XYZ file of C-alpha atoms in Angstrom:
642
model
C 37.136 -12.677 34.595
C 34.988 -9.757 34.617
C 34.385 -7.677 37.823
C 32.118 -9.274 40.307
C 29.235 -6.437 40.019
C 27.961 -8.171 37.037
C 26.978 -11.168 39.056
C 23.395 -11.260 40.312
C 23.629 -11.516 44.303
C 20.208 -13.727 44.035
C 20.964 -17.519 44.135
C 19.473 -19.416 41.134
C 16.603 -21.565 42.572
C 14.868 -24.587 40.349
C 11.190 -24.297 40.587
C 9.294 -27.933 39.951
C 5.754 -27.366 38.806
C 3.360 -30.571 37.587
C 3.034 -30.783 33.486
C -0.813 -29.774 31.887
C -2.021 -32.293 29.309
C -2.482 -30.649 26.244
C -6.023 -31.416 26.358
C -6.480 -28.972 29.673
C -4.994 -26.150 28.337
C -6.696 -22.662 29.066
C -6.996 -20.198 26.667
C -5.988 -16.850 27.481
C -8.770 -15.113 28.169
C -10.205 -11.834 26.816
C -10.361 -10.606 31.023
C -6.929 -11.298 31.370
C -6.181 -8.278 32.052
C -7.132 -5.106 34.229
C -6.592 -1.165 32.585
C -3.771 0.476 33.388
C -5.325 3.621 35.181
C -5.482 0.723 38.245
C -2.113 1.088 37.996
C -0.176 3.993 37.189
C -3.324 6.294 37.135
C -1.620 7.659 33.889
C -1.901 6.870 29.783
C 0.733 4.547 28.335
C 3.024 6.017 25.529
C 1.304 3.880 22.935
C 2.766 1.769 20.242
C 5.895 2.225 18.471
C 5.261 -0.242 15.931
C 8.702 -1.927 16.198
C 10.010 -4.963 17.733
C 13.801 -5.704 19.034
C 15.070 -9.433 17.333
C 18.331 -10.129 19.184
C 20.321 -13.962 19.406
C 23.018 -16.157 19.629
C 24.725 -13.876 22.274
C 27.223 -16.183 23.772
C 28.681 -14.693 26.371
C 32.051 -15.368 27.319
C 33.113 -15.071 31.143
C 36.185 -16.678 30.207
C 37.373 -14.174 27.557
C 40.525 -11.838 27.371
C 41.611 -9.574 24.710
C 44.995 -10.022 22.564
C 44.971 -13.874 23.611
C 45.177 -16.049 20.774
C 42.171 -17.137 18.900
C 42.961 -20.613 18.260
C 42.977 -21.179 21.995
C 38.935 -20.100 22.052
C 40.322 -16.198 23.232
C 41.145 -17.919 26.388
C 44.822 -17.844 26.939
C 47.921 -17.340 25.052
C 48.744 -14.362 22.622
C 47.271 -13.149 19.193
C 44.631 -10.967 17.949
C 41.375 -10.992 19.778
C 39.983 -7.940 20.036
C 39.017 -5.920 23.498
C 35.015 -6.134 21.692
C 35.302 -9.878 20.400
C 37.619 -11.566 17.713
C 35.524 -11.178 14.403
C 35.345 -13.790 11.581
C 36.809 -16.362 14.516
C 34.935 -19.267 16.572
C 35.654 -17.073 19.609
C 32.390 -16.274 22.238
C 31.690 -12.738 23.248
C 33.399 -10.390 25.541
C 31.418 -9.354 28.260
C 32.513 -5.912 27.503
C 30.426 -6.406 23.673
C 28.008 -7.407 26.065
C 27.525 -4.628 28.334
C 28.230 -1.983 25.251
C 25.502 -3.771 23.253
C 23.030 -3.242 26.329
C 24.358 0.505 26.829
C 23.446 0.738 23.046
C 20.013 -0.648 23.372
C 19.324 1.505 26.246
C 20.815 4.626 24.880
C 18.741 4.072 21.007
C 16.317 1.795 21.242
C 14.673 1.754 25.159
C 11.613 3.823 23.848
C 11.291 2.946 20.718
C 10.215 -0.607 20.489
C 7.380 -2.424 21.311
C 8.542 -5.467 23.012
C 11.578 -7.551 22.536
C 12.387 -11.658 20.997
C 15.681 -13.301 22.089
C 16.074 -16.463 20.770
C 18.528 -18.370 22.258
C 22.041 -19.205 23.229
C 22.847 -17.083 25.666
C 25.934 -19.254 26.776
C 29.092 -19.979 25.885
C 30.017 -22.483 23.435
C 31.935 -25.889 24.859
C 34.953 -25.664 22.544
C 37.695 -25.113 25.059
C 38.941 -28.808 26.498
C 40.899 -26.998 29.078
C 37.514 -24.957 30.760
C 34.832 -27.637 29.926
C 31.240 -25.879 30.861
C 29.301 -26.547 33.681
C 25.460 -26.691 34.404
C 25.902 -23.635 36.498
C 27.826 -22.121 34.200
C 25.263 -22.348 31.599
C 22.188 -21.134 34.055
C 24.678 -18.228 35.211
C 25.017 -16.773 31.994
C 21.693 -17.048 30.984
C 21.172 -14.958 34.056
C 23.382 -12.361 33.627
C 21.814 -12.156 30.207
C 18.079 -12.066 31.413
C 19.895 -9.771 33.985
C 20.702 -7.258 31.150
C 17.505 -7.102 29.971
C 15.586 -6.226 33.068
C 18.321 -3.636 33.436
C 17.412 -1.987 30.382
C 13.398 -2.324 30.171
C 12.777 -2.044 34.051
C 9.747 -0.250 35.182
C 9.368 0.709 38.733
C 5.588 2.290 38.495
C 4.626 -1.048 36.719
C 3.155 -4.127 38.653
C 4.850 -6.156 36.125
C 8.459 -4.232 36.461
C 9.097 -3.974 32.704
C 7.966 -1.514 30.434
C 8.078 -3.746 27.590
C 7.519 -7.611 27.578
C 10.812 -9.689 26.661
C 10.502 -13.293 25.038
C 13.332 -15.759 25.225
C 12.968 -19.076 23.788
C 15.860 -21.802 24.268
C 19.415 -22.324 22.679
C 21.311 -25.709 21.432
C 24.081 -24.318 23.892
C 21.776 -22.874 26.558
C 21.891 -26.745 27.656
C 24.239 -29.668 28.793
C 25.375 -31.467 26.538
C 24.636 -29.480 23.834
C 22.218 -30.286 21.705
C 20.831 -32.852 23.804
C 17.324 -32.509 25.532
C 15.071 -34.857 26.763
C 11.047 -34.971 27.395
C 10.134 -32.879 29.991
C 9.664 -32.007 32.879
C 13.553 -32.047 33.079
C 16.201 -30.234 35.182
C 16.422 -27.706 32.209
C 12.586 -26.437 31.976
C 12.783 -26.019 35.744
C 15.255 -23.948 35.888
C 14.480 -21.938 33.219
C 11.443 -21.313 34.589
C 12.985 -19.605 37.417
C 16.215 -17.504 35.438
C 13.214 -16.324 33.170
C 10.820 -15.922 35.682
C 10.132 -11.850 34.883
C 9.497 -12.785 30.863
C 7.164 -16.009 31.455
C 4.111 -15.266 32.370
C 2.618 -16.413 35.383
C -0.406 -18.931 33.863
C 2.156 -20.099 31.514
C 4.756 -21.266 33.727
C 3.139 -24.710 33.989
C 3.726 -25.460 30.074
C 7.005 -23.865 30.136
C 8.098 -26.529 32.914
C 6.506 -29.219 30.639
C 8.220 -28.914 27.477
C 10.156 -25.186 27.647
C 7.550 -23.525 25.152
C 4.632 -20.792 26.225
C 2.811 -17.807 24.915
C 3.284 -14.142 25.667
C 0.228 -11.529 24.553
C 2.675 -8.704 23.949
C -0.120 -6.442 23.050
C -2.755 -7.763 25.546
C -5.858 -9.489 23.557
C -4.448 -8.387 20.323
C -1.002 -9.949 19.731
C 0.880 -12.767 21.063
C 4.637 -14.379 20.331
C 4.464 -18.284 20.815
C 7.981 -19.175 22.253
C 8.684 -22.939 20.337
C 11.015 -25.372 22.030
C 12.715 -25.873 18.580
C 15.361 -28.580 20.787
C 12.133 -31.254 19.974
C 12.268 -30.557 16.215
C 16.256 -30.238 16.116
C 17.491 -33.383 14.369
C 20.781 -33.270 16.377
C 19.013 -33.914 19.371
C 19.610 -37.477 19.641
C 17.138 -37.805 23.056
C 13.859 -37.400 21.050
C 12.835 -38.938 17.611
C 10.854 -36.583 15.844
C 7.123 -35.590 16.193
C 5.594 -38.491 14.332
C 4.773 -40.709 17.836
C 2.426 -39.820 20.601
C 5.081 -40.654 22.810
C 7.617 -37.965 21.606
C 7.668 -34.590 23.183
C 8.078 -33.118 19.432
C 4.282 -34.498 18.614
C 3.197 -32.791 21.872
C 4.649 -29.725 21.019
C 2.902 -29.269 17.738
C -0.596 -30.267 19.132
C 0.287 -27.714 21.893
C 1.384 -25.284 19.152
C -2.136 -25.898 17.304
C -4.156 -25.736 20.404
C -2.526 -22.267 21.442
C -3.546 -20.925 17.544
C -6.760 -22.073 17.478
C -7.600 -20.263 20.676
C -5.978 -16.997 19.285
C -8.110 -17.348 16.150
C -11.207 -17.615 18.205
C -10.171 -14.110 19.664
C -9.375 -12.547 16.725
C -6.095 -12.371 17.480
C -2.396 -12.606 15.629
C 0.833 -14.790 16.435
C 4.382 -14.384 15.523
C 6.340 -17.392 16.231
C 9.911 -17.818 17.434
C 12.623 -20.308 17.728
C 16.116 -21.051 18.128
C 16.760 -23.569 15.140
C 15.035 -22.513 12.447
C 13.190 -25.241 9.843
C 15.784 -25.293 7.010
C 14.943 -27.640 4.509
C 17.608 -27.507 1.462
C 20.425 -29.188 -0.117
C 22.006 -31.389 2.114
C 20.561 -28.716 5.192
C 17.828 -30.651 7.362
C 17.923 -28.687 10.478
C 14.447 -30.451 11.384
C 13.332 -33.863 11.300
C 11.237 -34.399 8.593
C 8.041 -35.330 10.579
C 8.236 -32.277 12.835
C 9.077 -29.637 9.434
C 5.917 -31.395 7.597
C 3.356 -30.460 10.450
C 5.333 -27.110 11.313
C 4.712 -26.468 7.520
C 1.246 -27.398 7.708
C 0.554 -25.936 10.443
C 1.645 -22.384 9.205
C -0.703 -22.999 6.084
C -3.675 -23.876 7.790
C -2.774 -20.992 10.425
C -1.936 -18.203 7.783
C -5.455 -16.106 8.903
C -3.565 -15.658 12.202
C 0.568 -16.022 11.806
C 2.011 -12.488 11.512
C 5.248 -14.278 10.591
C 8.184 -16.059 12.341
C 11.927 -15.695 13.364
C 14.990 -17.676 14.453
C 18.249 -17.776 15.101
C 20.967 -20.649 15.614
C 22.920 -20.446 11.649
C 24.783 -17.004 12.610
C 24.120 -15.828 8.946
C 21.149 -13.075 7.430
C 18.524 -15.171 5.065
C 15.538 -16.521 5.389
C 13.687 -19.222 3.721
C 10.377 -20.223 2.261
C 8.177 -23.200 3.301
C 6.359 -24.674 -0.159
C 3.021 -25.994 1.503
C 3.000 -28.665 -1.641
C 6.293 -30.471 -0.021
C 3.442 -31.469 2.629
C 3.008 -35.129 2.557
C 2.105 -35.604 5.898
C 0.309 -39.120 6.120
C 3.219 -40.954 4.481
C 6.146 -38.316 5.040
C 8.595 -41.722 5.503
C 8.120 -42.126 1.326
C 9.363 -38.478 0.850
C 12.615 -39.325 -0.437
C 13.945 -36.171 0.337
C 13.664 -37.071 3.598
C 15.911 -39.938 3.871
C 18.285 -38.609 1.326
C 19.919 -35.628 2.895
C 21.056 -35.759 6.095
C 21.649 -32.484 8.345
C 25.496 -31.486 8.666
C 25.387 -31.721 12.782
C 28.267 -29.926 12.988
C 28.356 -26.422 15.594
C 31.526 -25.197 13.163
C 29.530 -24.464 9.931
C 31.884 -22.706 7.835
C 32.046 -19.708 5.028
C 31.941 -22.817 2.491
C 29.706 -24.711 4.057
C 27.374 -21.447 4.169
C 27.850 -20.554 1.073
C 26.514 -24.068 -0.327
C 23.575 -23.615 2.160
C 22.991 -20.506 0.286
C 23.238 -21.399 -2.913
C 21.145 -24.750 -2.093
C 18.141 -21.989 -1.959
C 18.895 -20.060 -4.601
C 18.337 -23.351 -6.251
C 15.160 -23.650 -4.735
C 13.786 -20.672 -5.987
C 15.049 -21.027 -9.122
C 12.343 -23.759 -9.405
C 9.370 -22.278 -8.469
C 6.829 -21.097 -10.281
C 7.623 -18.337 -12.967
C 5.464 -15.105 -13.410
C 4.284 -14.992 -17.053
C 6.531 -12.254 -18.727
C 4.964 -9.225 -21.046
C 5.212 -9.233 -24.893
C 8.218 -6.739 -24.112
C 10.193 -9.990 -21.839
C 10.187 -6.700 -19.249
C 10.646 -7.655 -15.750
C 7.434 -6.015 -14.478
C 6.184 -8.729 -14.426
C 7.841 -9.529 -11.356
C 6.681 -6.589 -9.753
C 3.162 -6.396 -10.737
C 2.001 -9.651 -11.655
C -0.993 -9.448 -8.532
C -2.539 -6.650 -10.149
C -5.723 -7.072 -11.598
C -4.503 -5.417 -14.763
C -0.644 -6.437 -14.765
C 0.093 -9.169 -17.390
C -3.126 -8.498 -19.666
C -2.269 -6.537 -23.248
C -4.467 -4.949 -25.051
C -5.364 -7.106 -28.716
C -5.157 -10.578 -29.601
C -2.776 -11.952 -26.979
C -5.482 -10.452 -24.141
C -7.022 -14.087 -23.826
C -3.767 -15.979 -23.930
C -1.770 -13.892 -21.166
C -5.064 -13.530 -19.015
C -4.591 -17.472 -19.091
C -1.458 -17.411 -18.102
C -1.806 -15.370 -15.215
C -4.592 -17.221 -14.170
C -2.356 -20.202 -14.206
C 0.060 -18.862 -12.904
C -1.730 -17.630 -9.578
C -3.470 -20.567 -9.297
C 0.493 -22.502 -8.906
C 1.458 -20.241 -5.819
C -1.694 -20.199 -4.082
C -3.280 -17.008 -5.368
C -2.584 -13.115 -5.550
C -1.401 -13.325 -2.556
C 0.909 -16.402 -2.897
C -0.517 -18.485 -0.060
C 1.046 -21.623 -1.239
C 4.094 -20.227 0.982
C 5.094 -19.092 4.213
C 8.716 -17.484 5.471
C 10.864 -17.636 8.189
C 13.272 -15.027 8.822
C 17.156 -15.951 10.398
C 18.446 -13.085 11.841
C 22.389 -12.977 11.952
C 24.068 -13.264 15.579
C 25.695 -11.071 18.203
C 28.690 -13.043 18.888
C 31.075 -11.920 16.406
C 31.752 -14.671 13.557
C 31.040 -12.103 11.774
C 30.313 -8.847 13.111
C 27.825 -8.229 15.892
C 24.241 -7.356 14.930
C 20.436 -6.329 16.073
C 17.343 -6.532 14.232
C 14.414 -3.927 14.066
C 11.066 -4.665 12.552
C 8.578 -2.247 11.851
C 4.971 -3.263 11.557
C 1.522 -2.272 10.591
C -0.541 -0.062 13.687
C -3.025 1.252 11.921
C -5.975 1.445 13.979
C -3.921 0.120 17.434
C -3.148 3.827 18.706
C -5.421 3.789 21.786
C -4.911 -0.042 22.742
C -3.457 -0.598 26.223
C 0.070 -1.972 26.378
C 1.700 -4.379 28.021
C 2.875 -2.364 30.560
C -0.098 -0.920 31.904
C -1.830 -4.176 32.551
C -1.970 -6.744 34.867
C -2.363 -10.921 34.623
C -5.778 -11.796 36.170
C -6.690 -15.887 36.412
C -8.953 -17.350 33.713
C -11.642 -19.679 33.417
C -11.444 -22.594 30.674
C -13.629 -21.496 27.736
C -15.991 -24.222 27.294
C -16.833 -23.386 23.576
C -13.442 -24.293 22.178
C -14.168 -27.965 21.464
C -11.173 -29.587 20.230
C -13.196 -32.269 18.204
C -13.605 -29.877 15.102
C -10.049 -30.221 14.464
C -10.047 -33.985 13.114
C -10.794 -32.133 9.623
C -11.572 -34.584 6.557
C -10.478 -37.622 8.457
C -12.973 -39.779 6.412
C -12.094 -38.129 3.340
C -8.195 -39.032 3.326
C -9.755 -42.691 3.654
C -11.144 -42.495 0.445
C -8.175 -41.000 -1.309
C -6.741 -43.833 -3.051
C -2.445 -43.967 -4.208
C -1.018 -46.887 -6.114
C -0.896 -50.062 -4.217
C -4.176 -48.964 -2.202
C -5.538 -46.516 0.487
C -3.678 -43.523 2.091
C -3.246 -44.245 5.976
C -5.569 -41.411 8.049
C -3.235 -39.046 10.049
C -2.890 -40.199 13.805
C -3.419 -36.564 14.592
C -5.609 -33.692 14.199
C -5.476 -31.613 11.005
C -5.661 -28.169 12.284
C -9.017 -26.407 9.885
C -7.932 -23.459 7.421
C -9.010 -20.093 7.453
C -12.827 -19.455 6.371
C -13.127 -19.150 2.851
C -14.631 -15.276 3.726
C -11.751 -14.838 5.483
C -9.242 -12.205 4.131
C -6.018 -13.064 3.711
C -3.782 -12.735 6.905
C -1.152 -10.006 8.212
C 1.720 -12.104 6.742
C 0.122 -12.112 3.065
C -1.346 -8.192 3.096
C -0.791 -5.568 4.433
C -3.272 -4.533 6.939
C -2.641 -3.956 11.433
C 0.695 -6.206 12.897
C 1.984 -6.810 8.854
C 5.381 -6.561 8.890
C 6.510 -3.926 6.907
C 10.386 -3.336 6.924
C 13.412 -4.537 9.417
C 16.758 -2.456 9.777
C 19.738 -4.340 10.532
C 22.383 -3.149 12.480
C 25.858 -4.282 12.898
C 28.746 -2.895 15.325
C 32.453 -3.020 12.848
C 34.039 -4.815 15.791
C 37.043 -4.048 12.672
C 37.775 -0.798 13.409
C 36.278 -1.108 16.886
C 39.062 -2.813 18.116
C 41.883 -0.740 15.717
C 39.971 2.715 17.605
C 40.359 1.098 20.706
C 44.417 -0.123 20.248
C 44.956 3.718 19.222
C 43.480 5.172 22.101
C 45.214 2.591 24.327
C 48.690 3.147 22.986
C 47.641 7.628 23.184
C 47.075 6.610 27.216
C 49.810 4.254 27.660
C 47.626 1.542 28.414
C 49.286 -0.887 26.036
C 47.964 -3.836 28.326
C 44.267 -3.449 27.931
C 42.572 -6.743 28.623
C 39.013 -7.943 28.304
C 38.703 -7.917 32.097
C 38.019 -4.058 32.892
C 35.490 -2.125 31.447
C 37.766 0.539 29.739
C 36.255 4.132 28.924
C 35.253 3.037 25.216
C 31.637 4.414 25.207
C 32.296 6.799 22.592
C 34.136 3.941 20.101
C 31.826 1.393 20.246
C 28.675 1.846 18.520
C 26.033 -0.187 16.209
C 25.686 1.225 12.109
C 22.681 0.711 9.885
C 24.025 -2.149 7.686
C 20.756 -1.707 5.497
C 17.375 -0.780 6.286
C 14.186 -2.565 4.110
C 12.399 0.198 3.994
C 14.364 2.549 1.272
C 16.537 -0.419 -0.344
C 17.800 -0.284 -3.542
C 18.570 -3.653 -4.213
C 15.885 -5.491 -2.618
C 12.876 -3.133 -3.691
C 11.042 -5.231 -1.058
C 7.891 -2.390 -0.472
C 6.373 -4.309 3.302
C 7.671 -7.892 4.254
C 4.485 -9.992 3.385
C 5.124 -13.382 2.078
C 4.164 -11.867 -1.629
C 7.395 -9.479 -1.335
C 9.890 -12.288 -0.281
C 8.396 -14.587 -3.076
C 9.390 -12.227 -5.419
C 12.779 -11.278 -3.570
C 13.433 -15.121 -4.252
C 12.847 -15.070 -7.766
C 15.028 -11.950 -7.897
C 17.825 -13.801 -6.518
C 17.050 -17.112 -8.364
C 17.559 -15.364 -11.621
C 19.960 -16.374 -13.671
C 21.163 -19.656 -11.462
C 23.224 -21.999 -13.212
C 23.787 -25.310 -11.660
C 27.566 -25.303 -11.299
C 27.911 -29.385 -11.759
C 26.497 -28.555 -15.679
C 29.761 -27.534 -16.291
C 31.248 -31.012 -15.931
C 28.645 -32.615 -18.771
C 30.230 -34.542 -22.175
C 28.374 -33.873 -25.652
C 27.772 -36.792 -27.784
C 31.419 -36.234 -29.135
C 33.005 -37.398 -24.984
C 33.735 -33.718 -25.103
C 33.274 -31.262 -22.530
C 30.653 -29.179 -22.903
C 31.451 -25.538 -22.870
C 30.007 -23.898 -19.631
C 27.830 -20.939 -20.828
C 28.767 -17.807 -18.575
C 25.940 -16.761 -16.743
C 25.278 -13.055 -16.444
C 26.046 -11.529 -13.376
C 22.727 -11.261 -10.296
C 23.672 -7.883 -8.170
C 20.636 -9.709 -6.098
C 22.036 -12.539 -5.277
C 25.406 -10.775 -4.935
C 23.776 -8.145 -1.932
C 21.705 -11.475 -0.422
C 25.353 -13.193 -0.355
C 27.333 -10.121 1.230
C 24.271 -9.501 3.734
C 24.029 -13.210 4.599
C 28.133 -12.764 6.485
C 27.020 -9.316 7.816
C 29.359 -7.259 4.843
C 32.311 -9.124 6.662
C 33.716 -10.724 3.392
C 35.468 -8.661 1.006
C 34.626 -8.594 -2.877
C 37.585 -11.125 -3.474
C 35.780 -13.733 -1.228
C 32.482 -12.848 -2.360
C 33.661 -13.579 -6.223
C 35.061 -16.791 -4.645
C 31.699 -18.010 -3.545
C 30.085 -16.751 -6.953
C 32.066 -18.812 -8.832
């Protein structure tokens, strides 16, 4: 057990608050807040124009070092290391805890923005012998939030931070796992309380109601909307989707829409954040089906104001695309992808079973839509093919390949590929692989004089009268007329959120312009030879029993690395993170994809065909490596290639 100075001396109180109706929501309004020389009498530092994206910490009170992994890195003897057990289904130390937090203080304290943690901030419940408790669950959740205010407090700042910190819930940050059921519940309430410094004040209502609210992280110019993905999670066996009124999941997305529409009518941009992200491939369906088409739609009709979004939950670096033309949304029950592939439910999801995952989206991609290709067959076209010049010789193939472009923009949506949005999966702390942050840099330009977060204060806000919902049931009478085979399309039993204007430009997540994402830097801690720096110096002090338990004077060995940065990458050539970049990223990767069950087809002769050996995708190869954190070595990596 570690020493009883991490424990919080305040006693975790529930707080019950009454649910809001969706339909008396208040907008946030543009006096929410007062300027900070009421406060500190004194400038803010400004912007940094990075954000902290930290999950899946699961921390371990239960851990000890050179205990046997097998037995959870509970008891017994073997080869867990003093930081965490890489590459094992062990939790996480508190002392990779702690040094993680020292880390963040020490680098990254003044030099981001504000922070999102998304999720699972307790231990798993894969020890038989030390089953998890409810208390257990809320206590490390509090240590955890306890970290945080550590690092980011602010005494001269009525809000005691000098950054704002988002959490959003975890599969394992409740009892049983996975399991969650409408709220108000036992689980919302105390949240409400453990996270009572992050939430803020006029949102704590909604959180109680469903676990999901809205931070303005730069006040009336950015907000993070924190989802309750546990009513979209199709292992949570308490809900059924978001198709009825009745579910929480459908109140969540006409919560969600509510919440964008009023940022839109400020002018202002979202990111949103999750635990479980909205995979959608192979035999992955992390979502049910009714809850990914609206989230999809949603995102599409929302692009003027979505910045971009990011989860947690699969432990591996990737990130997928949402195809706005797999929206069926008034008849999603005849998609039959839908009812063909269920979600592996499973908390133990393997290298293999990754690795499929993976390659289930390189698939993906390799279907989409193909930029036409010069007269040369150079790949410039892949880099250039939104240029208003790219793809159009000189001579007589000027009208054909102006065509083609022209078709070819048309298929994803435009220059700007609007057909698609992404979400980004950012890989874990605890250590199935090795530990990691996430930076992201974004756009400022133009934001250097705007009051932070810091340097304001919440101030109660009237309901804005103007924002009638009613505009929202878009082309309701329209979808009555559309006629299918065998007769009429049914009309949505919810409101179809509008688009963007038709003036508009397009949004921060298509170019680049103020809050676009423009790089991320991952960082990773080589708990490897961590833990073999560590044994050294333990056996040089003749301390050959050190145990997980005491803090041990390891500040100088443990340390995060730059695993690769965005910015100045070789291999992805990815120049800002709009969706444009990541389409083409995609189609990097895709190249060259081979479906590996070809190899097992006869020719007319009941002969095996011959498998034609595909050329070799140093893409694909880096997206593989980066997706287990650089853990696997080249021998496993050609193991999953082939």
């Amino acid at each position: 057990m570690i020493s009883s100075s991490f424990l919080p001396s305040a006693v975790l109180l529930a707080v019950c608050a009454s649910a809001i109706p969706v339909s008396d929501q208040q907008p946030l309004g543009s006096d929410f807040f007062i300027d900070a020389d009421t406060i500190s009498g004194r400038p803010s530092r400004g912007l940094a124009g990075r954000f902290l994206h930290i999950t899946d910490l699961h921390p371990d009170l239960h851990y000890k070092s050179d205990t046997d992994q097998d037995d959870a890195c509970h008891r017994g003897e073997g080869s867990a290391g003093y930081f965490g057990a890489q590459g094992t289904e062990c939790d996480s130390p508190f002392t990779l805890i702690n040094e993680t937090f020292r880390w963040i203080h020490q680098n990254l304290k003044d030099q981001v923005d504000f922070v999102i943690w998304t999720g699972d901030s307790a231990r798993h419940d894969n020890d038989e012998s030390i089953p998890r408790t409810e208390n257990e669950v809320i206590q490390l959740n509090d240590l955890t939030a306890h970290k945080f205010y550590e690092v980011f407090q602010k005494k001269d700042s009525r809000r005691g931070l000098s950054i704002p910190v988002v959490p959003t819930i975890g599969n394992n940050d409740i009892m049983p796992h996975n399991i969650m059921k409408d709220g108000p519940n036992r689980w919302t309430k105390r949240f409400s309380d453990v996270w009572s410094k992050f939430i803020p004040e006029h949102q704590r209502h909604s959180f109680v109601e469903g676990g999901w609210f809205t931070s303005e992280v730069i006040p009336g110019k950015l907000a993070v909307i924190s989802l309750n993905t546990m009513y979209f999670f199709e292992s949570n066996s308490a809900v059924d989707g978001c198709k009825s009124k009745s579910e929480p999941g459908f109140e969540h997305m006409e919560w969600l829409r509510v919440q964008l529409k009023i940022l839109r009518s400020r002018n202002m941009k979202a990111i949103l954040i999750g635990h479980v992200p909205p995979a959608r491939s192979g035999t992955k369906r992390s979502w049910d089906e009714t809850c990914w088409q609206k989230y999809a739609l949603w995102v599409h009709q929302f692009r003027d104001v979505i910045v971009g979004s990011a989860y947690g939950h699969m432990n591996i670096d990737h990130f997928m695309l949402q195809d706005s033309h797999k929206v069926k949304i008034v008849d999603t029950n005849d998609d039959p992808e839908s009812s063909t592939a269920p979600d592996d439910h499973s908390d133990k999801f393997s290298v293999s079973s990754r690795s499929s995952y993976l390659s289930s989206l390189r698939k993906d991609w390799s279907k989409m839509p193909s930029p036409p290709k010069s007269k040369s067959n150079k790949a410039d076209s892949l880099e250039e093919w939104a240029d208003d010049d790219s793809l159009v010789p000189t001579g007589d193939d000027r009208h054909v390949q102006k065509s083609k472009k022209k078709r070819f923009l048309k298929k994803i949506g435009g220059p700007f590929a609007e057909r698609y949005s992404v979400s980004l999966v950012s890989p874990s702390l605890v250590p199935n692989y090795f530990p990691t942050l996430r930076v992201v840099e974004y756009n400022i330009t133009g934001l250097e004089d705007v009051t932070v977060w810091s340097d304001t204060q919440e101030e109660p806000v009237e309901v804005d009268s103007s924002l009638d919902d009613d505009d929202d049931a878009v082309s309701t009478d329209k979808k009555k007329k559309k006629k299918k085979k065998g007769g009429k399309k049914k009309p949505p039993n919810f409101k179809v959120p509008e688009p963007p204007s038709k003036s508009a430009p397009p949004g921060p997540a298509y170019s680049n312009q103020p809050f676009t994402w423009l790089s991320y830097t991952q960082y990773f801690a080589n708990l490897t030879r961590i833990n073999e720096q560590v044994s050294k110096a333990s056996e040089q002090s003749d301390n050959s029993s050190v145990t997980g338990t005491g803090k041990g004077n390891f500040d100088d060995i443990f340390s995060f690395e730059v695993e690769y940065d965005t910015k100045d990458d070789h291999t992805y050539k990815m120049k800002d993170l709009t969706v444009r970049s990541f389409f083409k990223l995609a189609t990097r990767i895709a190249e060259n994809y081979s479906d590996k069950s070809s190899s097992n087809e006869i020719d007319a002769e009941g002969k095996k065909k011959k498998k034609k050996k595909s050329k070799k995708n140093r893409v694909w190869r880096a997206f593989l490596q980066r997706a287990f954190v650089g853990y696997l070595d080249d021998d496993e990596l050609d193991d999953l290639e082939t």
